[in-house]
mmCIF file of C-alpha atoms and ligand atoms in Angstrom:
data_model
loop_
_atom_site.group_PDB
_atom_site.id
_atom_site.type_symbol
_atom_site.label_atom_id
_atom_site.label_comp_id
_atom_site.label_asym_id
_atom_site.label_seq_id
_atom_site.Cartn_x
_atom_site.Cartn_y
_atom_site.Cartn_z
ATOM 1 C CA MET A 1 0.890 -68.224 122.756
ATOM 2 C CA ALA A 2 3.371 -67.059 120.146
ATOM 3 C CA ALA A 3 4.443 -70.652 119.546
ATOM 4 C CA LEU A 4 0.851 -71.711 119.224
ATOM 5 C CA MET A 5 0.103 -69.019 116.657
ATOM 6 C CA LEU A 6 3.230 -69.940 114.755
ATOM 7 C CA SER A 7 2.338 -73.588 114.594
ATOM 8 C CA SER A 8 -1.186 -72.847 113.371
ATOM 9 C CA GLY A 9 0.272 -70.573 110.687
ATOM 10 C CA ALA A 10 2.685 -73.288 109.662
ATOM 11 C CA ALA A 11 -0.121 -75.820 109.574
ATOM 12 C CA TYR A 12 -2.041 -73.505 107.289
ATOM 13 C CA ALA A 13 0.899 -73.178 104.928
ATOM 14 C CA GLN A 14 1.443 -76.917 104.801
ATOM 15 C CA THR A 15 -2.058 -78.162 104.135
ATOM 16 C CA LYS A 16 -3.251 -77.530 100.648
ATOM 17 C CA MET A 17 -6.689 -75.993 100.619
ATOM 18 C CA THR A 18 -9.320 -77.746 98.503
ATOM 19 C CA ILE A 19 -12.220 -75.773 97.068
ATOM 20 C CA GLY A 20 -15.217 -77.151 95.198
ATOM 21 C CA PHE A 21 -16.513 -74.816 92.484
ATOM 22 C CA SER A 22 -20.005 -75.330 91.092
ATOM 23 C CA GLN A 23 -19.789 -73.566 87.747
ATOM 24 C CA VAL A 24 -22.884 -72.659 85.669
ATOM 25 C CA GLY A 25 -21.730 -74.331 82.453
ATOM 26 C CA SER A 26 -20.132 -73.107 79.257
ATOM 27 C CA GLU A 27 -22.935 -71.013 77.792
ATOM 28 C CA SER A 28 -20.756 -68.049 76.795
ATOM 29 C CA GLY A 29 -17.233 -67.008 75.881
ATOM 30 C CA TRP A 30 -17.102 -65.039 79.093
ATOM 31 C CA ARG A 31 -17.988 -68.154 81.106
ATOM 32 C CA ALA A 32 -15.240 -70.204 79.452
ATOM 33 C CA ALA A 33 -12.751 -67.450 80.309
ATOM 34 C CA GLU A 34 -13.941 -67.337 83.910
ATOM 35 C CA THR A 35 -13.369 -71.083 84.265
ATOM 36 C CA LYS A 36 -9.894 -70.742 82.763
ATOM 37 C CA VAL A 37 -8.943 -67.779 84.955
ATOM 38 C CA SER A 38 -10.265 -69.571 88.068
ATOM 39 C CA LYS A 39 -7.882 -72.456 87.467
ATOM 40 C CA ILE A 40 -4.957 -70.064 86.980
ATOM 41 C CA GLU A 41 -5.784 -68.039 90.115
ATOM 42 C CA ALA A 42 -6.156 -71.191 92.239
ATOM 43 C CA GLU A 43 -2.853 -72.580 91.015
ATOM 44 C CA LYS A 44 -1.087 -69.279 91.758
ATOM 45 C CA ARG A 45 -2.128 -69.620 95.384
ATOM 46 C CA GLY A 46 -1.451 -73.346 95.696
ATOM 47 C CA VAL A 47 -5.153 -74.157 96.050
ATOM 48 C CA GLU A 48 -6.744 -77.280 94.625
ATOM 49 C CA LEU A 49 -9.890 -76.354 92.706
ATOM 50 C CA LYS A 50 -12.436 -79.032 91.839
ATOM 51 C CA ILE A 51 -14.759 -77.710 89.147
ATOM 52 C CA SER A 52 -18.183 -79.201 88.548
ATOM 53 C CA ASP A 53 -20.062 -78.153 85.379
ATOM 54 C CA ALA A 54 -23.815 -77.770 86.079
ATOM 55 C CA GLN A 55 -24.826 -77.437 82.423
ATOM 56 C CA GLN A 56 -27.057 -74.488 83.311
ATOM 57 C CA LYS A 57 -29.186 -76.509 85.752
ATOM 58 C CA GLN A 58 -29.702 -75.584 89.398
ATOM 59 C CA GLU A 59 -30.477 -79.189 90.356
ATOM 60 C CA ASN A 60 -26.982 -80.157 89.166
ATOM 61 C CA GLN A 61 -25.503 -77.352 91.258
ATOM 62 C CA ILE A 62 -27.347 -78.480 94.380
ATOM 63 C CA ARG A 63 -26.135 -82.025 93.807
ATOM 64 C CA ALA A 64 -22.547 -80.794 93.333
ATOM 65 C CA VAL A 65 -22.649 -78.703 96.515
ATOM 66 C CA ARG A 66 -23.923 -81.705 98.496
ATOM 67 C CA SER A 67 -21.141 -83.828 97.100
ATOM 68 C CA PHE A 68 -18.543 -81.170 98.017
ATOM 69 C CA ILE A 69 -19.923 -81.136 101.562
ATOM 70 C CA ALA A 70 -19.688 -84.936 101.726
ATOM 71 C CA GLN A 71 -16.073 -84.761 100.532
ATOM 72 C CA GLY A 72 -15.283 -82.287 103.310
ATOM 73 C CA VAL A 73 -13.817 -79.539 101.117
ATOM 74 C CA ASP A 74 -12.423 -76.407 102.804
ATOM 75 C CA ALA A 75 -14.714 -74.024 100.945
ATOM 76 C CA ILE A 76 -17.285 -73.937 98.155
ATOM 77 C CA PHE A 77 -17.579 -71.465 95.291
ATOM 78 C CA ILE A 78 -20.919 -71.236 93.498
ATOM 79 C CA ALA A 79 -21.822 -69.267 90.382
ATOM 80 C CA PRO A 80 -25.575 -69.622 90.967
ATOM 81 C CA VAL A 81 -27.457 -70.157 87.692
ATOM 82 C CA VAL A 82 -30.689 -68.685 89.119
ATOM 83 C CA SER A 83 -31.124 -66.389 92.090
ATOM 84 C CA THR A 84 -33.737 -68.239 94.188
ATOM 85 C CA GLY A 85 -33.932 -71.635 95.885
ATOM 86 C CA TRP A 86 -30.574 -71.763 97.650
ATOM 87 C CA ASP A 87 -31.398 -71.573 101.355
ATOM 88 C CA ALA A 88 -31.677 -75.292 102.129
ATOM 89 C CA VAL A 89 -28.394 -76.396 100.572
ATOM 90 C CA LEU A 90 -26.500 -73.363 101.868
ATOM 91 C CA LYS A 91 -27.770 -74.189 105.348
ATOM 92 C CA GLU A 92 -26.269 -77.661 104.959
ATOM 93 C CA ALA A 93 -22.904 -76.100 104.061
ATOM 94 C CA LYS A 94 -23.153 -73.737 107.017
ATOM 95 C CA ASP A 95 -23.947 -76.610 109.392
ATOM 96 C CA ALA A 96 -20.870 -78.407 108.069
ATOM 97 C CA LYS A 97 -18.873 -75.185 108.723
ATOM 98 C CA ILE A 98 -17.866 -74.867 105.078
ATOM 99 C CA PRO A 99 -17.756 -71.253 103.892
ATOM 100 C CA VAL A 100 -19.470 -70.481 100.594
ATOM 101 C CA VAL A 101 -18.445 -67.706 98.206
ATOM 102 C CA LEU A 102 -20.754 -66.632 95.373
ATOM 103 C CA LEU A 103 -19.143 -65.796 92.045
ATOM 104 C CA ASP A 104 -20.518 -63.464 89.335
ATOM 105 C CA ARG A 105 -24.231 -63.990 90.143
ATOM 106 C CA SER A 106 -26.089 -63.167 93.330
ATOM 107 C CA ILE A 107 -28.910 -64.905 95.194
ATOM 108 C CA GLU A 108 -32.084 -63.890 96.973
ATOM 109 C CA THR A 109 -32.118 -64.921 100.615
ATOM 110 C CA LYS A 110 -33.352 -63.493 103.897
ATOM 111 C CA ASP A 111 -30.308 -64.934 105.667
ATOM 112 C CA ASP A 112 -27.064 -63.513 104.354
ATOM 113 C CA SER A 113 -25.072 -65.472 106.940
ATOM 114 C CA LEU A 114 -25.511 -68.400 104.533
ATOM 115 C CA TYR A 115 -22.568 -67.165 102.461
ATOM 116 C CA LEU A 116 -19.285 -65.483 103.291
ATOM 117 C CA THR A 117 -19.214 -62.982 100.441
ATOM 118 C CA ALA A 118 -20.300 -62.470 96.825
ATOM 119 C CA VAL A 119 -17.841 -61.337 94.147
ATOM 120 C CA THR A 120 -19.918 -59.742 91.396
ATOM 121 C CA SER A 121 -20.171 -56.638 89.267
ATOM 122 C CA ASP A 122 -23.009 -54.150 89.685
ATOM 123 C CA THR A 123 -25.268 -55.702 87.060
ATOM 124 C CA VAL A 124 -27.986 -53.033 87.416
ATOM 125 C CA TYR A 125 -25.353 -50.409 86.613
ATOM 126 C CA GLU A 126 -24.223 -52.387 83.548
ATOM 127 C CA GLY A 127 -27.751 -52.253 82.116
ATOM 128 C CA LYS A 128 -28.088 -48.605 82.992
ATOM 129 C CA VAL A 129 -24.815 -47.497 81.460
ATOM 130 C CA ALA A 130 -25.569 -49.491 78.281
ATOM 131 C CA GLY A 131 -28.968 -47.772 78.078
ATOM 132 C CA GLU A 132 -27.466 -44.343 78.685
ATOM 133 C CA TRP A 133 -25.006 -44.819 75.858
ATOM 134 C CA LEU A 134 -27.873 -45.713 73.514
ATOM 135 C CA ALA A 135 -30.082 -42.824 74.683
ATOM 136 C CA LYS A 136 -27.278 -40.394 73.968
ATOM 137 C CA GLU A 137 -26.397 -41.943 70.622
ATOM 138 C CA THR A 138 -30.018 -41.882 69.358
ATOM 139 C CA GLY A 139 -31.141 -38.613 70.948
ATOM 140 C CA GLY A 140 -33.452 -40.612 73.180
ATOM 141 C CA LYS A 141 -35.451 -42.016 70.232
ATOM 142 C CA CYS A 142 -35.068 -45.703 69.613
ATOM 143 C CA ASN A 143 -37.089 -48.893 69.132
ATOM 144 C CA VAL A 144 -35.131 -51.504 71.012
ATOM 145 C CA VAL A 145 -35.324 -55.284 70.887
ATOM 146 C CA GLU A 146 -33.944 -56.940 74.000
ATOM 147 C CA LEU A 147 -32.230 -60.316 74.286
ATOM 148 C CA GLN A 148 -32.444 -61.305 77.924
ATOM 149 C CA GLY A 149 -30.091 -63.654 79.721
ATOM 150 C CA THR A 150 -31.132 -66.865 81.481
ATOM 151 C CA VAL A 151 -34.595 -66.518 83.025
ATOM 152 C CA GLY A 152 -34.363 -66.075 86.793
ATOM 153 C CA SER A 153 -30.612 -65.357 86.824
ATOM 154 C CA SER A 154 -29.481 -62.267 88.700
ATOM 155 C CA PRO A 155 -27.681 -60.669 85.727
ATOM 156 C CA ALA A 156 -30.775 -61.063 83.506
ATOM 157 C CA ILE A 157 -33.046 -59.544 86.156
ATOM 158 C CA ASN A 158 -30.677 -56.683 86.955
ATOM 159 C CA ARG A 159 -29.440 -55.859 83.475
ATOM 160 C CA LYS A 160 -33.085 -55.501 82.441
ATOM 161 C CA LYS A 161 -33.829 -53.342 85.481
ATOM 162 C CA GLY A 162 -30.950 -50.939 84.829
ATOM 163 C CA PHE A 163 -31.803 -50.530 81.145
ATOM 164 C CA ASP A 164 -35.526 -50.094 81.944
ATOM 165 C CA GLN A 165 -34.639 -47.128 84.173
ATOM 166 C CA VAL A 166 -33.179 -45.348 81.143
ATOM 167 C CA VAL A 167 -36.177 -46.264 78.969
ATOM 168 C CA ALA A 168 -38.504 -44.854 81.635
ATOM 169 C CA ALA A 169 -36.610 -41.556 81.588
ATOM 170 C CA ASN A 170 -36.728 -41.271 77.766
ATOM 171 C CA PRO A 171 -40.262 -41.193 76.330
ATOM 172 C CA GLY A 172 -38.948 -41.772 72.800
ATOM 173 C CA MET A 173 -37.201 -44.998 73.767
ATOM 174 C CA LYS A 174 -39.218 -48.192 73.638
ATOM 175 C CA ILE A 175 -38.568 -51.888 74.104
ATOM 176 C CA ILE A 176 -40.687 -53.306 71.284
ATOM 177 C CA ARG A 177 -39.724 -56.982 71.765
ATOM 178 C CA THR A 178 -38.034 -58.824 74.603
ATOM 179 C CA GLN A 179 -37.217 -62.494 75.074
ATOM 180 C CA SER A 180 -34.596 -64.713 76.660
ATOM 181 C CA GLY A 181 -31.729 -65.998 74.536
ATOM 182 C CA ASP A 182 -30.298 -67.878 77.529
ATOM 183 C CA PHE A 183 -26.899 -66.115 77.248
ATOM 184 C CA THR A 184 -25.965 -68.266 74.207
ATOM 185 C CA ARG A 185 -24.950 -67.365 70.670
ATOM 186 C CA THR A 186 -27.291 -69.937 69.075
ATOM 187 C CA LYS A 187 -30.381 -68.761 70.929
ATOM 188 C CA GLY A 188 -29.438 -65.113 70.471
ATOM 189 C CA LYS A 189 -29.458 -65.705 66.715
ATOM 190 C CA GLU A 190 -32.709 -67.683 66.774
ATOM 191 C CA VAL A 191 -34.578 -65.100 68.839
ATOM 192 C CA MET A 192 -33.235 -62.241 66.711
ATOM 193 C CA GLU A 193 -34.480 -64.008 63.573
ATOM 194 C CA SER A 194 -37.950 -64.211 65.085
ATOM 195 C CA PHE A 195 -37.817 -60.522 66.102
ATOM 196 C CA ILE A 196 -36.862 -59.492 62.555
ATOM 197 C CA LYS A 197 -39.696 -61.584 61.112
ATOM 198 C CA ALA A 198 -42.234 -60.231 63.604
ATOM 199 C CA GLU A 199 -41.128 -56.674 62.809
ATOM 200 C CA GLY A 200 -41.657 -57.084 59.064
ATOM 201 C CA GLY A 201 -38.011 -57.414 58.065
ATOM 202 C CA GLY A 202 -36.411 -55.383 60.851
ATOM 203 C CA LYS A 203 -36.338 -51.855 59.373
ATOM 204 C CA ASN A 204 -38.318 -50.625 62.351
ATOM 205 C CA ILE A 205 -35.670 -51.850 64.814
ATOM 206 C CA CYS A 206 -33.186 -49.178 65.914
ATOM 207 C CA ALA A 207 -31.084 -51.259 68.313
ATOM 208 C CA VAL A 208 -30.465 -54.631 69.913
ATOM 209 C CA TYR A 209 -29.782 -54.619 73.626
ATOM 210 C CA ALA A 210 -28.280 -58.010 74.504
ATOM 211 C CA HIS A 211 -27.579 -59.014 78.116
ATOM 212 C CA ASN A 212 -24.288 -60.534 76.935
ATOM 213 C CA ASP A 213 -21.912 -60.341 73.985
ATOM 214 C CA ASP A 214 -22.518 -63.905 72.821
ATOM 215 C CA MET A 215 -26.215 -63.242 72.186
ATOM 216 C CA ALA A 216 -25.239 -59.985 70.447
ATOM 217 C CA ILE A 217 -22.891 -61.926 68.174
ATOM 218 C CA GLY A 218 -25.732 -64.328 67.325
ATOM 219 C CA ALA A 219 -27.978 -61.323 66.614
ATOM 220 C CA ILE A 220 -25.343 -59.744 64.341
ATOM 221 C CA GLN A 221 -25.393 -62.916 62.238
ATOM 222 C CA ALA A 222 -29.207 -62.858 62.018
ATOM 223 C CA ILE A 223 -29.197 -59.184 60.994
ATOM 224 C CA LYS A 224 -26.660 -59.813 58.241
ATOM 225 C CA GLU A 225 -28.646 -62.773 56.926
ATOM 226 C CA ALA A 226 -31.717 -60.524 56.781
ATOM 227 C CA GLY A 227 -29.785 -58.144 54.511
ATOM 228 C CA LEU A 228 -29.324 -55.359 57.067
ATOM 229 C CA LYS A 229 -26.139 -53.848 58.462
ATOM 230 C CA PRO A 230 -25.460 -54.522 62.159
ATOM 231 C CA GLY A 231 -23.829 -51.554 63.881
ATOM 232 C CA LYS A 232 -25.365 -49.173 61.325
ATOM 233 C CA ASP A 233 -28.986 -50.047 60.393
ATOM 234 C CA ILE A 234 -29.396 -51.679 63.795
ATOM 235 C CA LYS A 235 -27.123 -50.625 66.657
ATOM 236 C CA ILE A 236 -25.649 -53.346 68.871
ATOM 237 C CA VAL A 237 -25.320 -52.782 72.614
ATOM 238 C CA SER A 238 -24.130 -55.566 74.945
ATOM 239 C CA ILE A 239 -22.175 -56.605 78.039
ATOM 240 C CA ASP A 240 -19.045 -58.732 78.837
ATOM 241 C CA ALA A 241 -16.242 -57.390 76.589
ATOM 242 C CA VAL A 242 -15.180 -60.713 75.057
ATOM 243 C CA PRO A 243 -12.652 -60.701 72.168
ATOM 244 C CA ASP A 244 -15.270 -61.481 69.496
ATOM 245 C CA ILE A 245 -17.321 -58.376 70.274
ATOM 246 C CA PHE A 246 -14.182 -56.241 69.899
ATOM 247 C CA LYS A 247 -13.615 -57.897 66.536
ATOM 248 C CA ALA A 248 -17.194 -57.017 65.557
ATOM 249 C CA MET A 249 -16.690 -53.452 66.800
ATOM 250 C CA ALA A 250 -13.459 -53.084 64.837
ATOM 251 C CA ASP A 251 -15.410 -54.237 61.739
ATOM 252 C CA GLY A 252 -18.126 -51.641 62.392
ATOM 253 C CA GLU A 253 -20.712 -54.299 63.266
ATOM 254 C CA ALA A 254 -21.160 -53.569 66.986
ATOM 255 C CA ASN A 255 -21.271 -50.283 68.918
ATOM 256 C CA VAL A 256 -20.659 -50.636 72.638
ATOM 257 C CA THR A 257 -19.924 -53.213 75.327
ATOM 258 C CA VAL A 258 -19.597 -53.046 79.114
ATOM 259 C CA GLU A 259 -16.693 -54.999 80.554
ATOM 260 C CA LEU A 260 -17.198 -57.796 83.040
ATOM 261 C CA THR A 261 -13.916 -59.164 84.359
ATOM 262 C CA PRO A 262 -13.533 -62.948 84.099
ATOM 263 C CA ASN A 263 -11.355 -62.795 87.218
ATOM 264 C CA MET A 264 -13.899 -63.368 89.962
ATOM 265 C CA ALA A 265 -11.888 -66.185 91.558
ATOM 266 C CA GLY A 266 -8.840 -64.026 92.386
ATOM 267 C CA PRO A 267 -10.660 -61.655 94.761
ATOM 268 C CA ALA A 268 -12.735 -64.587 96.074
ATOM 269 C CA LEU A 269 -9.617 -66.588 96.949
ATOM 270 C CA ASP A 270 -7.934 -63.598 98.588
ATOM 271 C CA ALA A 271 -10.987 -62.958 100.760
ATOM 272 C CA LEU A 272 -11.308 -66.618 101.644
ATOM 273 C CA ILE A 273 -7.635 -67.050 102.543
ATOM 274 C CA ALA A 274 -7.680 -63.912 104.728
ATOM 275 C CA PHE A 275 -10.781 -65.284 106.437
ATOM 276 C CA LYS A 276 -9.326 -68.742 107.030
ATOM 277 C CA LYS A 277 -5.877 -67.545 108.015
ATOM 278 C CA ASP A 278 -6.548 -64.404 110.034
ATOM 279 C CA GLY A 279 -10.269 -64.631 110.699
ATOM 280 C CA LYS A 280 -10.774 -61.484 108.638
ATOM 281 C CA GLN A 281 -14.457 -61.029 107.791
ATOM 282 C CA PRO A 282 -14.848 -59.811 104.196
ATOM 283 C CA PRO A 283 -17.615 -57.395 103.139
ATOM 284 C CA LYS A 284 -20.797 -59.149 101.910
ATOM 285 C CA TRP A 285 -20.222 -57.761 98.425
ATOM 286 C CA ILE A 286 -16.878 -57.506 96.664
ATOM 287 C CA GLN A 287 -17.664 -55.408 93.617
ATOM 288 C CA THR A 288 -15.723 -55.733 90.371
ATOM 289 C CA GLU A 289 -15.325 -52.851 87.945
ATOM 290 C CA SER A 290 -17.611 -52.226 84.925
ATOM 291 C CA LYS A 291 -16.064 -50.221 82.099
ATOM 292 C CA VAL A 292 -17.633 -49.031 78.857
ATOM 293 C CA TYR A 293 -15.848 -49.708 75.539
ATOM 294 C CA THR A 294 -16.582 -48.214 72.106
ATOM 295 C CA PRO A 295 -15.076 -48.974 68.648
ATOM 296 C CA GLU A 296 -12.169 -46.486 68.862
ATOM 297 C CA THR A 297 -10.149 -48.822 71.076
ATOM 298 C CA ALA A 298 -11.615 -52.113 69.804
ATOM 299 C CA LYS A 299 -8.581 -53.322 67.880
ATOM 300 C CA ALA A 300 -6.193 -52.794 70.786
ATOM 301 C CA GLU A 301 -8.618 -54.346 73.271
ATOM 302 C CA TYR A 302 -9.021 -57.379 71.030
ATOM 303 C CA GLU A 303 -5.259 -57.875 70.921
ATOM 304 C CA LYS A 304 -5.014 -57.559 74.705
ATOM 305 C CA ARG A 305 -7.606 -60.237 75.360
ATOM 306 C CA LYS A 306 -7.443 -62.742 72.563
ATOM 307 C CA ASP A 307 -5.061 -65.130 74.341
ATOM 308 C CA LEU A 308 -6.826 -65.081 77.663
ATOM 309 C CA TYR A 309 -10.110 -66.359 76.232
HETATM 310 O O1 GYE B 401 -22.406 -61.880 81.562
HETATM 311 C C1 GYE B 401 -22.709 -64.063 80.729
HETATM 312 C C2 GYE B 401 -22.673 -65.348 81.410
HETATM 313 O O2 GYE B 401 -23.178 -64.395 85.262
HETATM 314 C C3 GYE B 401 -22.627 -62.178 84.947
HETATM 315 O O3 GYE B 401 -23.158 -65.111 82.718
HETATM 316 C C4 GYE B 401 -22.513 -63.546 84.408
HETATM 317 C C5 GYE B 401 -23.043 -63.753 82.990
HETATM 318 C C6 GYE B 401 -22.212 -63.206 81.850
HETATM 319 O O4 GYE B 401 -22.985 -66.442 80.777
HETATM 320 O O5 GYE B 401 -21.968 -64.033 79.564
#
């Protein structure tokens, strides 16, 4: 028995594990960092990571997952672009006995045996804590324009939900415009331009709530071009904590961000290896930390992160 266990352990150590990772795309600075960190974390553990870029399309992700199954990979990571429509392909992975780990976005399914675990932050909390900061800062009186993330994605749904809870509790807070900017800088800028136009030049807007920093950075540009001061005339509240938002904060052009770690792969790999090696069942949700940052520490935070991104 002991010999048997030893030989299976040795076999584990010898065979290099191969994981297929269906990544969303490269829509944001945070996403690029996540891809980079995933490669580093896989290499640290001697795991071969095959990354497939879905260019923000679920159909590409489904195709990639099917191809990983056909290749017989040891596990599959998916950062699911939208939250619905996964059951069929996840069932195929399950039938092939290939464990699936979800990274940074969650899915809606009635059957949670279709994935091993999900490594994500509490995205409802992120929206809530961003809203609470703004409510406090403005004495609960603020006309907000909202830049939503990708339609149908779990962070867009949940970051809206969390922020809406704060709006509901503060009668003087209102979301006067809301639209998706697809988590990108370009669309964030475009949508903000249209908000400013629709609001007669933007003087009526008290704050931008952007579901990620990249859209906030696009909005900052639009505000400046409209002759207003971001961070002062219009407050900027967002999520991710990428280096560029710290730069904006240090320059007085942004007010608060909520950190989302780009290291989702590290905890995912640890859980997967413990599962494969020792049969240890991970919890269904491995939660990463969400921390609030304001301008006081922006310079130092920028320095800490600039090389990682
Ligand atoms: O906040 C955003 C990205 O899925 C939680 O996706 C993630 C989000 C992140 O593109 O920048």
